[in-house]
Every structure is written in structure tokens, then in C-alpha cells.
Coordinates of C-alpha atoms in Angstrom, one line a residue:
X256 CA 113.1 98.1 88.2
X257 CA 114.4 94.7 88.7
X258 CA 112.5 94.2 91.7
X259 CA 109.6 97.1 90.6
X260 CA 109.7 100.1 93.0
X261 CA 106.9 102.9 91.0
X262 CA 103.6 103.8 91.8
X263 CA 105.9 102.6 89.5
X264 CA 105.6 103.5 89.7
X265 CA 104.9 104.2 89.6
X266 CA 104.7 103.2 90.0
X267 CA 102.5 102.6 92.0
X268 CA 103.4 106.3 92.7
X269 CA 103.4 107.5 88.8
X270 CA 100.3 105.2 88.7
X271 CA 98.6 106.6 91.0
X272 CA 99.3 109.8 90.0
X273 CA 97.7 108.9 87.0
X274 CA 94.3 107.8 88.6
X275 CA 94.4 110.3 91.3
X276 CA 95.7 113.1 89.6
X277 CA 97.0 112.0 86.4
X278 CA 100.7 108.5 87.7
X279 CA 105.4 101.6 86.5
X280 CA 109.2 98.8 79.4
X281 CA 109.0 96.7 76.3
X282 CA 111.8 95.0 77.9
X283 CA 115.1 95.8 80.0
X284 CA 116.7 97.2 76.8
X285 CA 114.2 99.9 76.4
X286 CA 115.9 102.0 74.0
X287 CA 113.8 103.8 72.2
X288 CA 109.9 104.8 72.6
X289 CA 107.5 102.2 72.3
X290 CA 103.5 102.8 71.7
X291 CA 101.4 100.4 74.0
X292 CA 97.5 100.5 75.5
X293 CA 94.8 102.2 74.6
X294 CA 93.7 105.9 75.2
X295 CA 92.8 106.1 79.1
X296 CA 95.1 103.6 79.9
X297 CA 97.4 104.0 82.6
X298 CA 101.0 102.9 82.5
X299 CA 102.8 100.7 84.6
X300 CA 106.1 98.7 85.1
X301 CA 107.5 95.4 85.7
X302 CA 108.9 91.8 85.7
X303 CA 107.1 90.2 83.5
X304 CA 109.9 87.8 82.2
X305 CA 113.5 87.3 83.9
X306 CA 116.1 89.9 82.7
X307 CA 114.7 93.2 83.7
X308 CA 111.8 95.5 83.5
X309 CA 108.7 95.6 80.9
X310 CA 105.5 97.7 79.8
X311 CA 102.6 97.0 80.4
X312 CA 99.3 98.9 81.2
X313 CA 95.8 99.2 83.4
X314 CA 92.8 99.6 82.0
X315 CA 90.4 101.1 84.7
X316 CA 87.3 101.1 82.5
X317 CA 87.3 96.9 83.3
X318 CA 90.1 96.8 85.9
X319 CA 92.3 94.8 83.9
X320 CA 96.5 94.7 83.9
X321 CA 98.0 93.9 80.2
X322 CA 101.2 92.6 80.1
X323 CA 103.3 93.4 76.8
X324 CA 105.9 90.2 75.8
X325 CA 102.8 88.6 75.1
X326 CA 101.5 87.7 78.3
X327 CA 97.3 87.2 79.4
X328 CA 95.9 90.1 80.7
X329 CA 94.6 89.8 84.2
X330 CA 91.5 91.4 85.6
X331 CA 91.9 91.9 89.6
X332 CA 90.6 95.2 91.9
X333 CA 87.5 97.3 91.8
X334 CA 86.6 100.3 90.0
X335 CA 88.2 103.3 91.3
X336 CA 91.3 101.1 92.5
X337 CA 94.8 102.1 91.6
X338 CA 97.0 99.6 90.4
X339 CA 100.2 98.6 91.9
X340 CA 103.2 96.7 90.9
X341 CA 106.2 95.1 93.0
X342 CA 108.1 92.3 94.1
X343 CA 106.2 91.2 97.4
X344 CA 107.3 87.9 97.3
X345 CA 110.8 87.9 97.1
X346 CA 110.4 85.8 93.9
X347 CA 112.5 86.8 90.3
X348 CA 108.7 87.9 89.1
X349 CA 106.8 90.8 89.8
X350 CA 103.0 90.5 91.5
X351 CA 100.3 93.1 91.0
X352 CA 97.6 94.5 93.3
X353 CA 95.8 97.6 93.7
X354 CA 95.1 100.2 96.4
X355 CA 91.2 101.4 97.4
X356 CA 91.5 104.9 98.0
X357 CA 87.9 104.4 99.6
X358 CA 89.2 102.5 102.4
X359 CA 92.7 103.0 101.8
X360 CA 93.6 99.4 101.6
X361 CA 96.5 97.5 100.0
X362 CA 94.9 94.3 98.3
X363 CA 98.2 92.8 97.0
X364 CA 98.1 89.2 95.0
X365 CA 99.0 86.8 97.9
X366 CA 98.5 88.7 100.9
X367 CA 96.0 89.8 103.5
X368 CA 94.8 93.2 102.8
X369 CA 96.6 95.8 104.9
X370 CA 94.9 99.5 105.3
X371 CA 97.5 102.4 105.3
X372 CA 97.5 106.0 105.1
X373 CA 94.8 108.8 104.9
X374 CA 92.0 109.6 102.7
X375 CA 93.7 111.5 99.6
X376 CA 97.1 109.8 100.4
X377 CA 98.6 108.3 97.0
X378 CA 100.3 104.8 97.4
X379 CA 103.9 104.2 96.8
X380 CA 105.7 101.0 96.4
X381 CA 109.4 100.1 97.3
X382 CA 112.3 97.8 99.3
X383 CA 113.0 100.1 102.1
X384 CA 115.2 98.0 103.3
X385 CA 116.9 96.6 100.4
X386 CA 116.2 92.4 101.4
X387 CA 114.6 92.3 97.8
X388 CA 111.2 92.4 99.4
X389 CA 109.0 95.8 98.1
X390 CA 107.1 97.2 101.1
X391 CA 104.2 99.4 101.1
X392 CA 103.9 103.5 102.1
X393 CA 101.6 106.2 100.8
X394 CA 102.5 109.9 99.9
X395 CA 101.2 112.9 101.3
X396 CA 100.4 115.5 98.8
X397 CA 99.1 117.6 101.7
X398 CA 102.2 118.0 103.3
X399 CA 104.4 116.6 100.1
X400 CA 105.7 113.8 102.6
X401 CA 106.9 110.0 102.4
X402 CA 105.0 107.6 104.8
X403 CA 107.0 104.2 104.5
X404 CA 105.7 101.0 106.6
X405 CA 107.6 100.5 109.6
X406 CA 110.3 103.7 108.6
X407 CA 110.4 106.7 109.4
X408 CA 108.9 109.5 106.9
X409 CA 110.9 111.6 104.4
X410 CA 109.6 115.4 103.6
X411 CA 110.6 116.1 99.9
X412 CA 108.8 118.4 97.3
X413 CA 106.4 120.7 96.6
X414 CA 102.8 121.3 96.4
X415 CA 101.8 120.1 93.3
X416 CA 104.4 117.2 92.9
X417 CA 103.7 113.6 91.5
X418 CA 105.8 111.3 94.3
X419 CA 108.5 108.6 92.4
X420 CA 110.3 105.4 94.0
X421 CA 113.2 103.8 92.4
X422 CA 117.0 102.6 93.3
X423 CA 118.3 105.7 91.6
X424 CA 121.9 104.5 92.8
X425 CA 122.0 101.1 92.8
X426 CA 122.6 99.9 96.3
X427 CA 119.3 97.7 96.3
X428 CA 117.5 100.5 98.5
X429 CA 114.6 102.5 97.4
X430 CA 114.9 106.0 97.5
X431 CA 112.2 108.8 96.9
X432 CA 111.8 111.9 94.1
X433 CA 109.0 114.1 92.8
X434 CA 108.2 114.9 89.4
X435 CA 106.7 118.6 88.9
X436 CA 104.1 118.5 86.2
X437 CA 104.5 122.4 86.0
X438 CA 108.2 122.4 84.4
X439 CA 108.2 118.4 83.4
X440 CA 111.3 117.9 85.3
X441 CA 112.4 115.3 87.7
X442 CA 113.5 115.8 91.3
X443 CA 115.5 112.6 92.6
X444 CA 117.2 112.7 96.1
X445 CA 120.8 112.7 96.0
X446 CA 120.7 114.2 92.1
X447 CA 120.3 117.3 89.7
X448 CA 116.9 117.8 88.7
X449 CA 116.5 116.1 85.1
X450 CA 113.8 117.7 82.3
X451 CA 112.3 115.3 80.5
X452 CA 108.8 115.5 79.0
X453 CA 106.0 117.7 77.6
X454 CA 103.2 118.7 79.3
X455 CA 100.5 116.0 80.2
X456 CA 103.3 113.1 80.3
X457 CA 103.3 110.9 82.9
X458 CA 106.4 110.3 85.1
X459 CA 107.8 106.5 84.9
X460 CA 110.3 105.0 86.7
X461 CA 111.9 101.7 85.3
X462 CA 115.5 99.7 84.5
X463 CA 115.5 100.3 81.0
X464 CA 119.0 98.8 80.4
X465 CA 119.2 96.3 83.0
X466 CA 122.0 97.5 84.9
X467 CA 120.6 97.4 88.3
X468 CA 120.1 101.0 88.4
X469 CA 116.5 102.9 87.9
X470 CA 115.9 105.3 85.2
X471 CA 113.1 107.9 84.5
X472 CA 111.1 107.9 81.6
X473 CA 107.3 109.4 80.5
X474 CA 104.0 108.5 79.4
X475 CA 102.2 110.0 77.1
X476 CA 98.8 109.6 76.7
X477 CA 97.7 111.5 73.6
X478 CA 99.8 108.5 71.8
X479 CA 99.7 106.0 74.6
X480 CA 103.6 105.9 74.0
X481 CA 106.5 105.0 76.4
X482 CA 109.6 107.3 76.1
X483 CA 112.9 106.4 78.3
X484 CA 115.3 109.0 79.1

């Protein structure tokens, strides 16, 4: 995501389907599956160099963010926290930060910590307005609804549903879809439903190729492998 949308994403959403449930690329050319972390890892997604989006993963056991493309790992949150990755700063880079279901709070790199949402909510991530600045928001699994700062809330999914953000058309706005663990298949506003997975994978949400438009992919844990669609 050239400017990372998840829970990750994925990303921030897939991620913290991951940690809540479990749910973000080598590099913008992601091709082709790529192994990366260790078992229990958690995926995520984002600018770690210019040119588009890259793997990495978080490592709850010591609350640490590893970077692939050869970057130092960076230890920041608490345990329990669920990591988070987006472009806050309107800068060509990605930042990280995590949320604290405990109090849900967003402690972002950078920022004062804002508190948002409701206990069991599942953070999201994404430019709801498309000025190239990623806001917060928080998903509803009670009530399968979108709760986006300062916008009004989108209903989309059903019970059971891990929440995904990405720019599935380009147009430098985020827009919202589910991923249903049941049939492994992806459900993006505006689109078909796409099946893509086995069972267990975890839903990732990325710009594989660079084109400015997100794509879908899957974690799998068993082999702590990234597979694009």
C-alpha cells in the first residue's frame, strides 16, 4: 500500500485479526511467495524503502517489528498490543505504532495517544480522505461495522469476518472489505468476492506491483510464508 492502509493491514485490520482473533511484501514487485518471521509471528505491511510496499513482521513474544530489506528491528508497544502500520505523517515512509485493546488507545510513533472505539473493537488503519495522510477507525465485530475518525460508519459483513483496508481502485481513498475465514474468500466493496487461501491463512492487503492499486494476498503461519494473489 503505497501509503499502508491494513490492519494492514492489516493491516492493522489483518493484524489485528491476527492477535485478536488470528490479522499489513519483500518489495513492490512481490511476485511470488516469500517465507519471512518466525512461527507466531504476525505479518504486516509497508514502506520500508521508496518504491512501494514490503514484508515485514511482529513478534508479540518481545513486542518487536522486523523489517525485511534489511532494516533494524524496532521494539515499541506493550505486551498484548496490536501492531499497526501507516503513513501518519504524510512522509514517502511508513511509521508504526500499536493499539492497547486494554484501554483501547492508538500509541502511533510521533503522536499523542488517542483512545477510540470499544472494548473488543479491532483497529483499522486508512486515508479516508485521500490527502495521503492514514487516519485511525476500529471495526465492530459485534455488529460487523466500520468506525472511521471523523466519518461516518460503513456496515459491511458478516459475523465471523476479519475487517480489510486498502485503495482497491486507485483513487487514493481507502475503502473497506472483509475476509471470511470460513470459505477463505475475500469480500471488497465495489468487487466480486475473490478465493484465495487455505484455511488458517491470514488475509493481507498490500501493493504488490507498485501500480498504485491494493492487492490481497495471505499469510500462512504453518510456514511463516507470504503469498500474493
Amino acid at each position: 500500500m503505497r501509503s499502508p492502509r491494513l490492519l494492514a493491514a492489516a493491516i492493522a485490520t489483518a493484524l489485528a485479526a491476527a492477535l485478536l482473533w488470528p490479522a499489513s511484501p519483500a518489495s513492490a514487485d512481490l511476485n511470488g511467495p516469500v517465507m519471512y518471521g518466525n512461527p507466531g509471528d504476525v505479518p504486516i505491511i509497508g514502506q520500508w524503502s521508496l518504491g512501494g510496499d514490503d514484508i515485514g513482521v511482529y513478534r508479540p513474544s518481545n513486542q518487536t517489528f522486523y523489517f525485511s530489506e534489511g532494516y533494524s528491528p524496532l521494539v515499541y508497544g506493550n505486551p498484548g498490543d496490536v501492531p499497526l502500520v501507516g503513513n501518519f505523517h504524510n512522509r514517502p515512509l511508513s511509521h508504526l505504532g500499536v493499539y492497547r485493546p486494554g484501554n483501547q488507545t492508538f500509541y502511533v510513533q510521533y503522536k499523542d495517544p488517542v483512545m477510540f472505539g470499544n472494548p473488543g473493537d479491532r483497529p483499522i488503519v486508512g486515508d479516508w480522505n485521500g490527502d495521503g495522510i492514514d487516519e485511525i477507525g476500529v471495526y465492530r465485530p459485534g455488529n460487523q461495522t466500520f468506525y472511521r475518525a471523523g466519518y461516518p460508519p460503513i456496515t459491511f459483513g458478516n459475523p465471523g469476518d476479519v475487517p480489510l483496508i486498502g485503495d482497491w481502485n486507485g483513487n487514493g481513498i481507502a475503502d473497506v472489505g472483509v475476509y471470511r475465514p470460513g470459505n477463505q474468500t475475500f469480500y471488497l466493496t465495489g468487487y466480486n468476492p475473490i478465493r484465495f487461501g487455505n484455511p488458517r491463512d491470514v488475509p493481507i492487503v498490500g501493493d504488490w506491483n507498485g501500480n498504485g492499486t491494493d492487492d490481497i494476498g495471505v499469510y500462512r503461519p504453518g510456514n511463516q510464508t507470504f503469498y500474493p494473489f
